[in-house]
Short mmCIF file of C-alpha atoms and ligand atoms in Angstrom, two decimals:
data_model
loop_
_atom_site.label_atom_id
_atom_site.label_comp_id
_atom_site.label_asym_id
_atom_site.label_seq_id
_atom_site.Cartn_x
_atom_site.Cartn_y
_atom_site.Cartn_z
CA UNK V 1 0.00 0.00 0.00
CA UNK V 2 1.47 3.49 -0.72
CA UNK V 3 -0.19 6.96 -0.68
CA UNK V 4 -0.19 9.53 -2.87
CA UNK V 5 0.89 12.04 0.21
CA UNK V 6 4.34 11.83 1.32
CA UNK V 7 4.96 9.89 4.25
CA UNK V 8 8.51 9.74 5.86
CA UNK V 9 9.37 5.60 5.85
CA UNK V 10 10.43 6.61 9.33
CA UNK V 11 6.94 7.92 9.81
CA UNK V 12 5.06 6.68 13.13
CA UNK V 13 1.96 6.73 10.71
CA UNK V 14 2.13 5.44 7.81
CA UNK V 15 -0.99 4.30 5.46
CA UNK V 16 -0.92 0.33 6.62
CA UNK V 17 -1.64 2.55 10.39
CA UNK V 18 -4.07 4.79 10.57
CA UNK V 19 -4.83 5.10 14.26
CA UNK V 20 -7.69 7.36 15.64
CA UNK V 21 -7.59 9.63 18.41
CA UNK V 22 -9.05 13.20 19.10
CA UNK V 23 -7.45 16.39 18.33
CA UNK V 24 -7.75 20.51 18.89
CA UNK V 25 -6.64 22.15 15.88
CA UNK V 26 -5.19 25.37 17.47
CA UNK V 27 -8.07 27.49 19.46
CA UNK V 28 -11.37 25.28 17.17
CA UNK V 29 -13.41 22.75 19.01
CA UNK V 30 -12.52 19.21 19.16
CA UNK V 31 -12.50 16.77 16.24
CA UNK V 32 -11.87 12.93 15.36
CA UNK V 33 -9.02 12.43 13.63
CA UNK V 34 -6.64 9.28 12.00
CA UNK V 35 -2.80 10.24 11.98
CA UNK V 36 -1.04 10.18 8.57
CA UNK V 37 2.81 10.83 8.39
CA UNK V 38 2.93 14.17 9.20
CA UNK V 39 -0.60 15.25 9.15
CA UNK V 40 -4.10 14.93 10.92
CA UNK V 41 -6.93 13.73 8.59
CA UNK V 42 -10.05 15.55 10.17
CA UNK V 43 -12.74 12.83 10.03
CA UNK V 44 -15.46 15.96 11.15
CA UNK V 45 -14.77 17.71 8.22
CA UNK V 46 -14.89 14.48 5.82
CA UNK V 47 -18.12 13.99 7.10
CA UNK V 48 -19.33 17.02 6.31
CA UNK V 49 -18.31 17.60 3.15
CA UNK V 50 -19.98 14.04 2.29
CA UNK V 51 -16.54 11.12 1.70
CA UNK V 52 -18.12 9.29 4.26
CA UNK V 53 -21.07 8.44 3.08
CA UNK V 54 -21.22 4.95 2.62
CA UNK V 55 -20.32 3.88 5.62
CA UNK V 56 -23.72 4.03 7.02
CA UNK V 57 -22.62 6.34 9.78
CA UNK V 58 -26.36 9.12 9.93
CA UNK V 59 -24.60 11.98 12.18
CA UNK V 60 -21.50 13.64 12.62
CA UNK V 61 -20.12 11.46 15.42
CA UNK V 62 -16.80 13.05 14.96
CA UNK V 63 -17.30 16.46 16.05
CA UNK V 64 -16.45 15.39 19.66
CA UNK V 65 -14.15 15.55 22.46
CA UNK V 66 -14.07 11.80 22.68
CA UNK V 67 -14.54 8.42 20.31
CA UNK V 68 -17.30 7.14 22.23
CA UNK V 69 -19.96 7.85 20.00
CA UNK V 70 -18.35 6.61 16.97
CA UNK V 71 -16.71 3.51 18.61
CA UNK V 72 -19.94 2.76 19.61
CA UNK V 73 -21.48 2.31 16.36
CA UNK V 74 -19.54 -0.73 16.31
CA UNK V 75 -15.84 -2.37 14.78
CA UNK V 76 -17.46 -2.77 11.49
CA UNK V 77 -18.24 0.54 11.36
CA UNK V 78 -14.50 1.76 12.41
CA UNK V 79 -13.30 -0.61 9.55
CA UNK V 80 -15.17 0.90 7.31
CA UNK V 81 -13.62 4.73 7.98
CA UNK V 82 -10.57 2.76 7.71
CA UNK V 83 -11.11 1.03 4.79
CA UNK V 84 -12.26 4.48 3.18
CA UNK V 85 -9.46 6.16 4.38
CA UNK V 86 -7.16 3.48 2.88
CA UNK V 87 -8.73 4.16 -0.28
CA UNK V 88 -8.61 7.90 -0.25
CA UNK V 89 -4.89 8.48 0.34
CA UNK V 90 -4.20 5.33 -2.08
CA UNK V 91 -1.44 6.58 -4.90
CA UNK V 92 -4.48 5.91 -7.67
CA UNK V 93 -7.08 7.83 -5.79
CA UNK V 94 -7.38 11.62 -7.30
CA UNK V 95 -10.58 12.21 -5.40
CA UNK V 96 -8.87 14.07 -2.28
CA UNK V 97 -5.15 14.87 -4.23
CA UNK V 98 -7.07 16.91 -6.51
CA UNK V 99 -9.09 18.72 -4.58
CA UNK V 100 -6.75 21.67 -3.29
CA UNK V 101 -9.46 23.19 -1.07
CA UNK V 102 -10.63 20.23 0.58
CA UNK V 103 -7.06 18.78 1.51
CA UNK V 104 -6.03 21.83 2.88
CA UNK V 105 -9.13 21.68 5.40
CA UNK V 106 -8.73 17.79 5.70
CA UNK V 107 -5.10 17.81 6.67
CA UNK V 108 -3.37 19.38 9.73
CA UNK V 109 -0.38 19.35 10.35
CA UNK V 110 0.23 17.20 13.69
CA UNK V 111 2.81 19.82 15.06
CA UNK V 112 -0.12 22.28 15.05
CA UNK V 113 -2.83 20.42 17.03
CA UNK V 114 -3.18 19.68 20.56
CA UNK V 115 -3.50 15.54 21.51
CA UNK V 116 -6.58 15.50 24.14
CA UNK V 117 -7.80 11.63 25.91
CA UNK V 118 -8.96 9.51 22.62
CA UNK V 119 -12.14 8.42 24.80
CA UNK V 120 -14.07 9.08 28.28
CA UNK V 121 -13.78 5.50 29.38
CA UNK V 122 -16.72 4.82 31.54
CA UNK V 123 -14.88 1.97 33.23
CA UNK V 124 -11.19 0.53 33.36
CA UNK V 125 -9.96 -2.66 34.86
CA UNK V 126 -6.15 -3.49 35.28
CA UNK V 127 -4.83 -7.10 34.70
CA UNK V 128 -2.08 -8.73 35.94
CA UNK V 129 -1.05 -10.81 33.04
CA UNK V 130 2.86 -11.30 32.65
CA UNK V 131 4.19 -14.23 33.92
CA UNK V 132 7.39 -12.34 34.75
CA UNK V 133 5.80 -9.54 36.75
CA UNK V 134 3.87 -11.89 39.04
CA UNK V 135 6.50 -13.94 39.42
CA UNK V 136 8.82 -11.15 40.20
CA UNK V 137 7.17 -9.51 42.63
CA UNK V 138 5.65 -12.72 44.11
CA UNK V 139 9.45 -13.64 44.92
CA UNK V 140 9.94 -10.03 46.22
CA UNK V 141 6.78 -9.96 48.91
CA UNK V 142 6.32 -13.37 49.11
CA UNK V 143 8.26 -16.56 48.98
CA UNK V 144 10.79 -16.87 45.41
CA UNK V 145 10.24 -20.91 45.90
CA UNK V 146 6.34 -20.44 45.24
CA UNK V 147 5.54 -17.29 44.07
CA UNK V 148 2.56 -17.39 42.19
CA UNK V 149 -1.08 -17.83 44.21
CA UNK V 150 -3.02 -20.40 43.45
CA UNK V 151 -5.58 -18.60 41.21
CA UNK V 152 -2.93 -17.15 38.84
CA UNK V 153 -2.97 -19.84 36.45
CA UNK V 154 -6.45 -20.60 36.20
CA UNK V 155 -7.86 -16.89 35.48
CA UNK V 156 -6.44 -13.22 34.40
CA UNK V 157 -6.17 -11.63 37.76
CA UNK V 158 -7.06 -8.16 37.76
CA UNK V 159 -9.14 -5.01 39.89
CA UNK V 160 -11.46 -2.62 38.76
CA UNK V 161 -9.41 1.12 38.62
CA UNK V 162 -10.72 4.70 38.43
CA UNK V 163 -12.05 5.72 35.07
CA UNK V 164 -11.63 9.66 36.22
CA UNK V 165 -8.22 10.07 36.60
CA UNK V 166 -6.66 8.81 33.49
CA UNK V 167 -5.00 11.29 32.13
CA UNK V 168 -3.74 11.66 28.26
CA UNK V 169 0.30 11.97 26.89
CA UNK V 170 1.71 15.06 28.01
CA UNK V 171 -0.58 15.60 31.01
CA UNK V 172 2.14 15.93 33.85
CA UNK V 173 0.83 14.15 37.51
CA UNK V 174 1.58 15.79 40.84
CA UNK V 175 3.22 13.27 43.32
CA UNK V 176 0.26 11.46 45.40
CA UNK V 177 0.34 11.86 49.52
CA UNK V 178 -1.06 8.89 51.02
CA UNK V 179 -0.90 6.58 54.64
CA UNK V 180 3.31 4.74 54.48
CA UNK V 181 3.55 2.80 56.68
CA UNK V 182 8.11 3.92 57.79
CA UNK V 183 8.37 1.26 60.49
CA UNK V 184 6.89 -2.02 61.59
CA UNK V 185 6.44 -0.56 65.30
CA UNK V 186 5.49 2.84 64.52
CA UNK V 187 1.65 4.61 62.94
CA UNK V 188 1.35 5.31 59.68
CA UNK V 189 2.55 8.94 58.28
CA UNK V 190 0.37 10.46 55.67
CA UNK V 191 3.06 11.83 53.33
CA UNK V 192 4.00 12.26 49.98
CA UNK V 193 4.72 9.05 48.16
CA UNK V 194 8.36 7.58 48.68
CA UNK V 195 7.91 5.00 45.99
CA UNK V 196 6.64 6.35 42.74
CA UNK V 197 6.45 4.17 40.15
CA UNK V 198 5.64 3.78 36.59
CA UNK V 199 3.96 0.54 34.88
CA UNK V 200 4.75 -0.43 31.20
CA UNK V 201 0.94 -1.45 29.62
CA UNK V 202 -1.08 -1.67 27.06
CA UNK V 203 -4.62 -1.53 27.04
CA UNK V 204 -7.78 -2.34 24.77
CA UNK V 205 -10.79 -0.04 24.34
CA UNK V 206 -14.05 -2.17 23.60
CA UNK V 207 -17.45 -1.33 21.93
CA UNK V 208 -20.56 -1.86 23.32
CA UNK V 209 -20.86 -5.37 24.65
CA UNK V 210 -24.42 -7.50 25.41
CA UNK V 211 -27.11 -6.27 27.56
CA UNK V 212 -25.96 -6.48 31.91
CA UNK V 213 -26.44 -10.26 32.36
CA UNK V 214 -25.20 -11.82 29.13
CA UNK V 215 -21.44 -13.10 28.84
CA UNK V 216 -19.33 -12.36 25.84
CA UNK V 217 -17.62 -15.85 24.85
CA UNK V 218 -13.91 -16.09 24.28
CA UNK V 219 -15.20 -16.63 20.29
CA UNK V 220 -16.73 -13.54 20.45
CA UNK V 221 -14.58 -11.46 22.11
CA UNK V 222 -12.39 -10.06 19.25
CA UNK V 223 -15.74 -8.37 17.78
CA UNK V 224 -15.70 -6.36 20.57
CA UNK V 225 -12.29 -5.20 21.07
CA UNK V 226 -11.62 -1.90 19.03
CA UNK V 227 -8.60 -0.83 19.52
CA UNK V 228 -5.17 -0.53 21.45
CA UNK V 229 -2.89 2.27 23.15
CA UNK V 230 -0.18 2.24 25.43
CA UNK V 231 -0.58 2.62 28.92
CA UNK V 232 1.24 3.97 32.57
CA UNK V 233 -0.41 2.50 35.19
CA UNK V 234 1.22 4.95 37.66
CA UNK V 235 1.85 3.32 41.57
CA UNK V 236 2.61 4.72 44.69
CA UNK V 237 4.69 1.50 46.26
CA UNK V 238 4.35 2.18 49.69
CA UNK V 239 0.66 3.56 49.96
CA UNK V 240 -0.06 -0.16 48.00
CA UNK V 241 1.58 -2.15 50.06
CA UNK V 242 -0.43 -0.77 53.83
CA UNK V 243 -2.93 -0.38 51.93
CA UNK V 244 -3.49 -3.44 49.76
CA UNK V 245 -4.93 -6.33 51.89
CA UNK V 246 -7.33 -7.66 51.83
CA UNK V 247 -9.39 -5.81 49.03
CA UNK V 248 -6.53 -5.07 46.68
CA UNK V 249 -5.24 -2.00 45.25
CA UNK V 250 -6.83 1.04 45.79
CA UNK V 251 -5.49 5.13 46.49
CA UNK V 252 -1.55 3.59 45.47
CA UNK V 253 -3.13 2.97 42.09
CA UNK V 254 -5.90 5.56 41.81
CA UNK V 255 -4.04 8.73 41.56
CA UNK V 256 -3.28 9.25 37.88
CA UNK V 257 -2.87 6.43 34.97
CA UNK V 258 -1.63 8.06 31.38
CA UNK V 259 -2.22 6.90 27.81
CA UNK V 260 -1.21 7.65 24.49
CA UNK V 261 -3.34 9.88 22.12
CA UNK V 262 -3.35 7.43 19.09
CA UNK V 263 -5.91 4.23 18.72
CA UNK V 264 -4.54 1.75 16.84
CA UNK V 265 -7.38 0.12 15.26
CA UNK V 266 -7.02 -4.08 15.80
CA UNK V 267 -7.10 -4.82 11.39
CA UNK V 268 -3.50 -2.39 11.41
CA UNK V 269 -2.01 -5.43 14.30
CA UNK V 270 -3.47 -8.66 11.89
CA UNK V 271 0.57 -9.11 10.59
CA UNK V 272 2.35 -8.80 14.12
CA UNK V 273 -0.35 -11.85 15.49
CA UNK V 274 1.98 -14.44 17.47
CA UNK V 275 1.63 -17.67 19.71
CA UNK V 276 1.34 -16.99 23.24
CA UNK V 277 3.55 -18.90 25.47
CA UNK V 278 1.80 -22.42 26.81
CA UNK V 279 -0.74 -22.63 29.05
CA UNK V 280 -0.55 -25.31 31.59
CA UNK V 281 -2.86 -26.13 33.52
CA UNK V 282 -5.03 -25.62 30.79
CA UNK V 283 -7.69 -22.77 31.49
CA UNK V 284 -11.26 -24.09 31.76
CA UNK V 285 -13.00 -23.92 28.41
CA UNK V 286 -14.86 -20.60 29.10
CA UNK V 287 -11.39 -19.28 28.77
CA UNK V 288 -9.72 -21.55 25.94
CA UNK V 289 -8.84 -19.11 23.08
CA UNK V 290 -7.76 -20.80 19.58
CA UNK V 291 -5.86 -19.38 17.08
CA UNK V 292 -2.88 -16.34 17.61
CA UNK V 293 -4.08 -13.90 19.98
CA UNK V 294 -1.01 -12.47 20.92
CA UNK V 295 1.02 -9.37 19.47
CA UNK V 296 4.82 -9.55 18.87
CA UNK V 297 4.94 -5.14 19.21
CA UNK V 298 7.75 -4.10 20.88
CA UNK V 299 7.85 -1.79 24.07
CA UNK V 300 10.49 0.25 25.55
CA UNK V 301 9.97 2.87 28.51
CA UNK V 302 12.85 6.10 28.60
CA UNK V 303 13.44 7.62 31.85
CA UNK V 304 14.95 11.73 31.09
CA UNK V 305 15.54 13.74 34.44
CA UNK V 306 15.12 17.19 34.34
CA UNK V 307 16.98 19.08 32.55
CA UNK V 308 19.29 15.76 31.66
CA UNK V 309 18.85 12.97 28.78
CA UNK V 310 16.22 10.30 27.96
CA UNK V 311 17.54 7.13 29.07
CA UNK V 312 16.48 3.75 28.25
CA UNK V 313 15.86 1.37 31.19
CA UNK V 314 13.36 -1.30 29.52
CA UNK V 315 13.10 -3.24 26.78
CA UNK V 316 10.54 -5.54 26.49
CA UNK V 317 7.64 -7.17 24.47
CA UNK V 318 3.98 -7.18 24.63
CA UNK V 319 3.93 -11.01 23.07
CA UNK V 320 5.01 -12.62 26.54
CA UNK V 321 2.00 -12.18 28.22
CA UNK V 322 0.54 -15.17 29.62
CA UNK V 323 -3.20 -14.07 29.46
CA UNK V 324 -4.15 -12.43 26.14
CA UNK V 325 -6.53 -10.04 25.34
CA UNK V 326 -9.42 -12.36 24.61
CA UNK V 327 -9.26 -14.38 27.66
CA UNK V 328 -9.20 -11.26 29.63
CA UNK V 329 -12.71 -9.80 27.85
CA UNK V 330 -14.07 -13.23 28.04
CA UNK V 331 -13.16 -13.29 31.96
CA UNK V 332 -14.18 -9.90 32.57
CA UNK V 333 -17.66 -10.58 31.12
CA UNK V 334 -17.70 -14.44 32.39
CA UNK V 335 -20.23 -13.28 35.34
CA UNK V 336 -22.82 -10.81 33.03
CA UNK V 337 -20.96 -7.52 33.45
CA UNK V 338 -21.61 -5.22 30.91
CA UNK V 339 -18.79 -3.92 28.32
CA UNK V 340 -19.09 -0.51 27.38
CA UNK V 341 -17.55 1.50 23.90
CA UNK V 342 -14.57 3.69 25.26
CA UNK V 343 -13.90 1.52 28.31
CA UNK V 344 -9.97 1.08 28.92
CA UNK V 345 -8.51 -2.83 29.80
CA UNK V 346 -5.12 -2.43 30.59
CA UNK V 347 -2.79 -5.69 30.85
CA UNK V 348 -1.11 -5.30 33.82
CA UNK V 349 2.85 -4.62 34.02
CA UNK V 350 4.56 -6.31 30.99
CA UNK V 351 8.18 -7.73 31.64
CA UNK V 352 9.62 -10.00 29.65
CA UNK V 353 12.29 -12.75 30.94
CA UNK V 354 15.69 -10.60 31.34
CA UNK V 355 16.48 -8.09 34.10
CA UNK V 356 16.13 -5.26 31.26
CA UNK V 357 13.09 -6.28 30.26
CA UNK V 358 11.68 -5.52 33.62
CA UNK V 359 8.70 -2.82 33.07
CA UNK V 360 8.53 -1.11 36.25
CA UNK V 361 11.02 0.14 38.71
CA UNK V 362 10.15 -2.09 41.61
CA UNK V 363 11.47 -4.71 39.28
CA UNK V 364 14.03 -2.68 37.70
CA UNK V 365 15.89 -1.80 40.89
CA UNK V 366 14.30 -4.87 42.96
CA UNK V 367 12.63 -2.86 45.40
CA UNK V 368 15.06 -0.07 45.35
CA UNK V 369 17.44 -2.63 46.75
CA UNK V 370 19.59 -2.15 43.50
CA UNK V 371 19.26 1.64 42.46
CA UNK V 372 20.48 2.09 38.78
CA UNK V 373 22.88 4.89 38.16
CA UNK V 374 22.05 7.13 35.40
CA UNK V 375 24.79 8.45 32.88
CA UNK V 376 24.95 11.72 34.22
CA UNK V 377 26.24 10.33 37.72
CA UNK V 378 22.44 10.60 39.23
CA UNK V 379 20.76 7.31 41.19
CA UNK V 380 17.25 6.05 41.10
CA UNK V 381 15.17 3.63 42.79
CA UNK V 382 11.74 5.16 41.68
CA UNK V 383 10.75 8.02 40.50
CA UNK V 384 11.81 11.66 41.47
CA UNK V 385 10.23 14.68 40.97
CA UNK V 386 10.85 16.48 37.78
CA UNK V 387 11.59 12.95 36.16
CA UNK V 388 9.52 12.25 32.83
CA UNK V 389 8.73 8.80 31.92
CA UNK V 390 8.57 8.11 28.21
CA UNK V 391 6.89 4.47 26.82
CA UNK V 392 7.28 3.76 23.41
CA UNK V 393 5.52 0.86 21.35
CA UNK V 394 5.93 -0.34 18.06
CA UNK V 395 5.35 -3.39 16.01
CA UNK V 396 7.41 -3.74 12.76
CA UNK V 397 7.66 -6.43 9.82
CA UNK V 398 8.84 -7.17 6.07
CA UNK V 399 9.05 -2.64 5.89
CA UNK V 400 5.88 -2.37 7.83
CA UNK V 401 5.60 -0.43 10.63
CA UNK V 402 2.83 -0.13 13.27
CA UNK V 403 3.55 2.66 15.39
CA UNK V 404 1.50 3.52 18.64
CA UNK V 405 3.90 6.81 19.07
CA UNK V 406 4.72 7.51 22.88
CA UNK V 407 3.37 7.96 26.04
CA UNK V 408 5.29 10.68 28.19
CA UNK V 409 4.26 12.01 31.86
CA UNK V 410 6.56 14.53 33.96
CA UNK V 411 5.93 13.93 37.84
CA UNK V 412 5.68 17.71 39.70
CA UNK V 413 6.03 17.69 43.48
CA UNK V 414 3.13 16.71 45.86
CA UNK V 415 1.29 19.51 46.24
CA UNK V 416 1.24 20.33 50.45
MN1 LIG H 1 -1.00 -2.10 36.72
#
């Protein structure tokens, strides 16, 4: 596939992409919009000017601040704008190339529009679906002989987060203050966090689901998941750990959780489908998932102090996960809960096997028991103020590349 605009072949976005998010162009109201190389496509004004007619789509669902209403007319319908859009930047279409007026209102240039949240996610639920994280930090808190609980291998653990405090790329978080917990014999403090930490996810965003009641079955589930971002699941380490037991995480987790501005719609990920690793025991049959529902995309998270460098501490892959995204819909709707269009599924901390493919700093530096030094001479065992955490993602084959561009979050001091 090549287009008739020119696209960079280091591009983030090029045609085989076309991921959706929403977008200000400079001081006018929000739109929907697909990145292309170095430009916006306004889907808004598309729509209005009538190249999106025939896919069946009866009001302008892309004059809005978020992609709920149009993700909720369904993934058919979302491969359809994609499909179109595929055809209209094709090298043989002239329909749009042609058409100097038009273009010039269809394209922005992505330097001059703000990135806002692609969606208001009613609800968002947080896996814990790497092998290597639970592992990891079941050998840290627990015992390294045994480290995994009972239930881990026979359903995706996860919790149900805060939907209100997810925040989009380039958003920066204040430090959170919570109850620590500095001694075994003394109170609690309520203090700033002394363990901030950063999470390396990804996350789905579903359609609507079935009425509250009906299960969606691991066949089904890929009809309903839309799309994919990259996602920090910021923690506060010590507020979770006091905190924690016995009803799981809650105000260490709640704070602040960023994502990037780009959708990746599921049809651009079809080449970079791989085997998961083996499942044994088996999972019960509600949860058996056939076929390659894994995605080799690789991850990397940059850690740039203030004023100082980017530096990369992890390097990792999203294609180890033990649970994939299939099994966790089909377990998250197992019991009748309802899915709704724009809500966020995040996969829980990804590492892969080696000690650099860690992808969070409690693993990184083991519990701050092994602070890395950065180049410039400065130490870390989580995260300092003024820090900015960068995760990348991208999946790339045979010249194609599927680029979900970056996540990136500065941390400013608790506020007193
Ligand atoms: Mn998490």
């Amino acid at each position: 596939m090549k287009s008739w605009l020119e696209i960079s072949s280091k591009s983030d976005f090029s045609i085989h992409n076309l991921p959706f998010g929403i977008f200000r162009h400079k001081k006018s109201i929000p739109h929907a919009g697909v990145a292309i190389g170095d430009y916006v496509i306004d889907l808004s004004v598309l729509f209005d000017q009538g190249s999106l007619k025939k896919e069946g789509i009866k009001k302008n669902v892309f004059e809005a601040d978020a992609l709920n209403d149009f993700i909720s007319l369904g993934k058919d319908t979302g491969r359809k704008v994609r499909n179109r859009l595929i055809d209209l930047f094709g090298s043989d279409n002239s329909e749009l190339r042609d058409n100097i007026d038009l273009k010039e209102k269809t394209l922005h240039k992505l330097k001059d529009v703000t990135m806002l949240l692609p969606v208001k996610p009613g609800n968002y639920t947080d896996f814990y679906s790497s092998l290597e994280h639970a592992t990891n930090v079941g050998s840290m808190f627990r015992d390294p002989e045994n480290p995994l609980l009972p239930n881990w291998k026979w359903l995706p653990v996860g919790y149900h987060g805060r939907a209100s405090s997810i925040v989009v790329s380039g958003t920066p978080i204040q430090r959170p203050k919570g109850q620590i917990k500095l001694s075994e014999n003394e109170p609690p403090v309520y203090a700033p966090t002394m363990a901030l930490d950063f999470e390396l996810e990804m996350a789905f965003i579903t359609t609507n689901g079935k009425p509250l009641g009906q299960t969606i079955l691991i066949e089904e589930a890929e009809e309903y998941i839309w799309g994919m971002v990259l996602f920090n699941d910021w923690s506060a380490r010590d507020i979770q750990k006091w905190e924690y037991q016995p009803l799981g995480p809650f105000l260490g987790k709640s704070f602040a959780s960023s994502v990037s501005p780009w959708v990746v719609f599921m049809d651009a990920l079809e080449p970079f489908r791989v085997d998961g690793p083996g499942q044994n025991p088996p999972p019960l049959p509600y949860l058996r998932s056939a076929g390659m529902n894994n995605y080799d995309i690789n991850l990397e998270v940059y850690l740039q102090p203030k004023g100082g460098k980017a530096v990369k501490i992890c390097d990792t892959n999203f294609k180890y996960m033990y649970w994939n995204i299939c099994q966790q819909l089909a377990h998250q709707s197992s019991n009748g809960c309802n899915i709704m269009a724009g809500d966020i599924y995040a996969s829980g901390t990804i590492s892969g096997p080696t000690s650099d493919s860690y992808g969070s700093m409690l693993e990184l530096t083991w519990n701050g028991t092994m602070p890395f030094i950065l180049p410039d001479g400065l130490e870390r065992k989580f995260i300092d103020d003024g820090d900015t955490v960068i995760i990348k993602g991208y999946a790339g084959k045979n010249g194609i590349k599927i680029s979900f561009g970056e996540v990136e979050t500065t941390v400013l001091p608790a506020i007193l």
